[in-house]
XYZ file of N, CA and C in Angstrom:
345
model
N 83.641 24.490 30.071
C 84.059 23.939 31.337
C 84.491 24.869 32.357
N 84.288 24.817 33.627
C 85.134 25.937 34.522
C 86.156 24.891 35.092
N 87.455 25.764 34.934
C 88.592 25.182 35.626
C 88.977 25.872 36.767
N 88.899 25.144 38.037
C 89.455 25.787 39.441
C 90.862 25.679 39.510
N 91.526 26.344 39.921
C 92.993 25.926 40.547
C 93.711 27.252 40.967
N 94.818 27.148 41.211
C 95.662 28.460 41.663
C 95.888 29.275 40.565
N 95.558 30.482 40.706
C 95.985 31.632 39.815
C 97.074 32.430 40.092
N 97.957 32.823 39.188
C 99.029 34.000 39.576
C 98.704 35.109 38.612
N 98.832 36.166 39.076
C 98.642 37.363 38.155
C 99.841 37.864 37.409
N 99.576 38.113 36.291
C 100.918 38.769 35.605
C 100.563 39.843 34.873
N 101.304 40.973 34.464
C 100.870 41.973 33.820
C 100.650 43.196 34.772
N 100.785 44.390 34.308
C 100.525 45.512 35.064
C 99.256 45.784 35.775
N 98.147 45.480 35.045
C 97.033 45.583 35.612
C 96.200 44.411 36.210
N 97.189 43.202 36.087
C 96.440 42.005 36.733
C 95.211 41.678 35.736
N 95.381 41.768 34.655
C 94.454 41.553 33.700
C 94.591 40.148 33.165
N 95.789 39.682 33.127
C 96.019 38.178 32.496
C 96.181 37.310 33.583
N 95.367 36.217 33.490
C 95.442 35.087 34.519
C 96.264 33.987 33.821
N 97.030 33.418 34.565
C 97.788 32.175 34.279
C 97.479 31.008 35.230
N 97.252 29.868 34.645
C 96.860 28.860 35.520
C 97.931 27.882 35.801
N 98.334 27.449 36.948
C 99.446 26.515 37.084
C 99.259 25.204 36.454
N 100.081 24.659 35.843
C 99.591 23.496 34.889
C 99.591 22.265 35.978
N 100.285 22.055 36.985
C 100.039 20.884 37.708
C 98.761 20.885 38.503
N 98.254 21.924 38.882
C 97.032 22.289 39.538
C 95.834 22.175 38.618
N 95.873 22.618 37.437
C 95.084 22.423 36.389
C 94.566 21.102 36.032
N 95.684 20.376 35.966
C 95.623 18.817 35.381
C 94.733 18.137 36.592
N 95.249 18.343 37.764
C 94.538 17.516 38.934
C 93.095 17.913 39.079
N 92.819 19.108 38.884
C 91.555 19.693 38.998
C 90.483 19.023 37.995
N 91.036 19.158 36.649
C 90.330 18.759 35.559
C 89.872 17.233 35.740
N 90.972 16.413 36.179
C 90.678 15.230 36.436
C 89.524 14.820 37.587
N 89.745 15.621 38.520
C 88.583 15.562 39.606
C 87.317 15.850 39.149
N 87.285 16.890 38.320
C 86.108 17.099 37.656
C 85.284 16.212 36.757
N 86.305 15.715 35.913
C 85.843 14.391 35.015
C 85.358 13.188 35.944
N 85.955 13.074 37.007
C 85.584 11.848 37.702
C 83.901 12.009 38.401
N 84.013 13.450 38.798
C 82.667 13.595 39.531
C 81.531 13.637 38.363
N 81.928 14.201 37.068
C 80.951 14.089 35.944
C 80.423 12.584 35.777
N 81.567 11.666 35.679
C 81.307 10.389 35.317
C 80.511 9.643 36.252
N 80.608 10.066 37.715
C 79.764 9.779 38.632
C 78.420 9.997 38.633
N 78.073 11.366 38.134
C 76.842 11.858 38.205
C 76.031 11.302 37.054
N 76.749 10.835 35.794
C 76.045 10.312 34.632
C 75.815 8.899 34.980
N 76.393 8.138 35.880
C 76.016 6.568 36.220
C 75.134 6.760 37.249
N 74.922 7.934 38.234
C 73.953 7.967 39.419
C 72.608 7.717 39.129
N 71.894 6.772 39.677
C 70.517 6.409 39.407
C 69.898 6.439 40.851
N 68.717 7.029 40.823
C 67.992 6.942 42.253
C 66.892 5.862 42.150
N 66.329 5.629 43.253
C 65.001 4.718 43.261
C 63.823 5.014 42.174
N 63.572 4.443 41.441
C 62.310 4.814 40.439
C 61.063 4.702 41.270
N 60.145 5.594 40.798
C 58.727 5.409 41.372
C 58.056 4.180 41.445
N 57.425 3.738 42.702
C 56.825 2.577 42.941
C 55.410 2.740 43.285
N 54.365 2.314 42.496
C 53.136 2.618 42.711
C 52.503 2.108 44.050
N 53.213 1.245 44.798
C 52.907 0.640 45.854
C 53.048 1.788 47.036
N 54.015 2.446 46.921
C 54.472 3.552 47.895
C 54.440 4.924 47.283
N 53.219 5.371 47.028
C 52.901 6.612 46.357
C 53.157 7.924 47.302
N 53.384 7.955 48.560
C 53.557 9.026 49.552
C 54.837 9.431 49.662
N 55.110 10.583 50.278
C 56.469 10.911 50.521
C 57.324 10.003 51.481
N 56.584 9.342 52.531
C 57.410 8.694 53.432
C 57.633 7.179 52.732
N 59.032 7.060 52.596
C 59.456 6.000 51.747
C 60.007 4.861 52.646
N 59.549 4.641 53.932
C 60.200 3.736 54.876
C 59.788 2.398 54.532
N 58.574 2.181 54.201
C 58.081 0.827 53.792
C 58.763 0.475 52.305
N 59.029 1.144 51.456
C 59.736 1.018 50.239
C 61.029 0.629 50.548
N 61.749 1.470 51.608
C 62.962 1.073 51.912
C 63.176 -0.598 52.367
N 62.315 -0.802 53.466
C 62.110 -2.010 53.884
C 61.868 -3.160 53.099
N 60.740 -2.902 52.193
C 60.368 -4.019 51.260
C 61.644 -4.255 50.234
N 62.324 -3.400 49.745
C 63.424 -3.658 48.949
C 64.583 -4.337 49.611
N 64.832 -3.880 50.777
C 65.823 -4.576 51.596
C 65.537 -6.097 51.760
N 64.096 -6.401 52.071
C 63.844 -7.839 52.122
C 63.792 -8.591 50.789
N 63.308 -7.654 49.818
C 63.441 -8.408 48.322
C 64.925 -8.754 47.888
N 65.738 -7.779 48.291
C 67.268 -8.118 48.005
C 67.740 -9.443 48.458
N 67.307 -9.575 49.791
C 68.009 -10.837 50.543
C 67.219 -12.057 50.177
N 66.005 -11.862 49.819
C 65.251 -13.180 49.526
C 65.564 -13.423 48.239
N 65.969 -12.646 47.044
C 66.184 -12.826 45.926
C 67.810 -13.433 45.952
N 68.598 -12.991 46.858
C 69.975 -13.592 47.190
C 69.867 -15.189 47.512
N 68.868 -15.233 48.270
C 68.616 -16.563 49.013
C 68.431 -17.608 47.918
N 67.239 -17.325 47.307
C 66.570 -18.114 46.108
C 67.671 -18.400 45.133
N 68.313 -17.323 44.766
C 69.284 -17.651 43.624
C 70.300 -18.434 43.882
N 70.950 -18.168 45.233
C 72.141 -18.871 45.793
C 71.783 -20.531 45.946
N 70.480 -20.609 46.337
C 70.041 -22.041 46.626
C 69.712 -22.781 45.096
N 69.683 -21.888 44.131
C 69.636 -22.838 42.859
C 70.855 -22.695 42.041
N 71.806 -22.243 42.758
C 73.118 -21.923 41.991
C 73.290 -21.166 40.865
N 72.280 -20.219 40.732
C 72.545 -19.300 39.665
C 73.115 -17.857 40.032
N 73.522 -17.205 38.996
C 74.039 -15.873 39.184
C 73.016 -15.027 39.851
N 73.499 -14.174 40.783
C 72.761 -13.292 41.674
C 72.768 -11.820 41.251
N 73.212 -11.642 39.941
C 73.221 -10.345 39.545
C 71.916 -9.621 39.269
N 70.957 -10.164 39.111
C 69.560 -9.519 39.005
C 69.247 -9.035 40.170
N 69.553 -9.541 41.501
C 69.296 -9.029 42.778
C 69.943 -7.527 42.826
N 70.893 -7.071 42.100
C 71.489 -5.995 42.255
C 70.628 -4.849 42.148
N 69.595 -5.017 41.395
C 68.534 -4.005 41.204
C 67.921 -3.448 42.785
N 67.639 -4.464 43.427
C 66.967 -4.188 44.660
C 67.800 -3.463 45.602
N 69.255 -4.305 45.493
C 70.147 -3.518 46.437
C 70.373 -1.909 46.249
N 70.324 -1.631 44.800
C 70.729 -0.204 44.559
C 69.657 0.685 44.967
N 68.384 0.096 44.890
C 67.026 0.738 45.261
C 66.983 1.029 46.880
N 67.320 -0.189 47.671
C 67.421 0.084 48.840
C 68.414 0.811 49.460
N 69.750 0.938 48.776
C 70.807 1.730 49.145
C 70.396 3.283 49.035
N 69.667 3.461 47.953
C 69.319 4.886 47.606
C 68.194 5.427 48.789
N 67.365 4.376 49.041
C 66.295 4.849 50.077
C 66.620 4.847 51.522
N 67.127 3.965 51.729
C 67.351 3.506 53.323
C 68.731 4.294 53.792
N 68.390 4.730 55.003
C 69.609 5.469 55.884
C 70.574 4.298 56.192
N 71.848 4.634 56.148
C 72.900 3.668 56.314
C 72.993 3.152 57.638
N 72.476 3.824 58.610
C 72.256 3.198 60.066
C 71.500 2.172 60.150
N 70.086 2.460 59.477
C 69.165 1.022 59.425
C 69.697 -0.002 58.548
N 70.601 0.106 57.478
C 70.959 -1.030 56.947
C 71.977 -1.855 57.829
N 72.911 -1.077 58.495
C 74.034 -1.635 59.360
C 73.176 -2.347 60.422
N 72.162 -1.783 60.922
C 71.591 -2.327 62.062
C 70.818 -3.675 61.692
N 70.240 -3.571 60.358
C 69.571 -4.789 59.961
C 70.557 -6.081 59.588
N 71.715 -5.519 59.011
C 72.877 -6.443 58.733
C 73.147 -7.338 59.951
N 73.400 -6.455 61.110
C 73.938 -7.074 62.461
C 72.831 -7.978 62.995
N 71.527 -7.415 62.661
C 70.592 -8.388 63.407
C 70.373 -9.582 62.419
N 70.833 -9.569 61.235
C 70.560 -10.870 60.490
C 71.642 -11.772 60.690
N 72.972 -11.344 61.162
C 74.072 -11.944 61.445
C 73.865 -12.782 63.078
N 73.127 -11.973 63.816
C 72.763 -12.531 65.120
C 71.612 -13.432 65.166
N 70.848 -13.450 64.176
C 69.906 -14.167 63.915
C 68.403 -13.590 64.822
N 68.589 -12.419 64.965
C 67.351 -11.464 65.641
C 66.644 -10.827 64.601
N 66.868 -10.816 63.366
C 66.332 -9.782 62.389
C 64.615 -10.016 62.404
N 63.967 -9.133 62.404
C 62.436 -9.423 62.427
C 61.939 -9.561 61.346
N 62.409 -9.475 59.953
C 61.913 -9.641 58.799
C 61.996 -11.177 58.433
N 61.018 -11.570 57.439
C 61.005 -12.850 56.891
C 61.428 -13.057 55.577
N 62.869 -13.632 55.517
C 63.677 -13.789 54.467
C 63.610 -14.928 53.803
C-alpha cells in the first residue's frame, strides 16, 4: 500500500526517509475510507431494454419506477426497502440537475411523468 504524507530527510545523503506519524495515520485512514467506498460502489447494471449508449430513457424509467414502487408499497403499508434498487440505478445514471428538477416538479404538481 502506498502511504503518502510529509517526509523529512535524515542522513548525509538524504537516503533515509522518515514519515511523520500524525500525518501517516491520517493518510492511511483516508485511504482505507476510500477503499471501503470503492468496494461498496456499484453502478447501474446492463438493461436489455436500453442497449445503446444513450441512457436517458433508462434514467427516466428508473426514476419513475422508484417513485411508483414507493407509492404502491406506502399505500400497502409495506417496507419500501426493495425500491432502493431503482433509486441506486437512477442515481447512477441521471445527472443531479435532472433529479432536482424532477423532484421540484413533483412537489409543485407539474411533473410530466405518470407515477
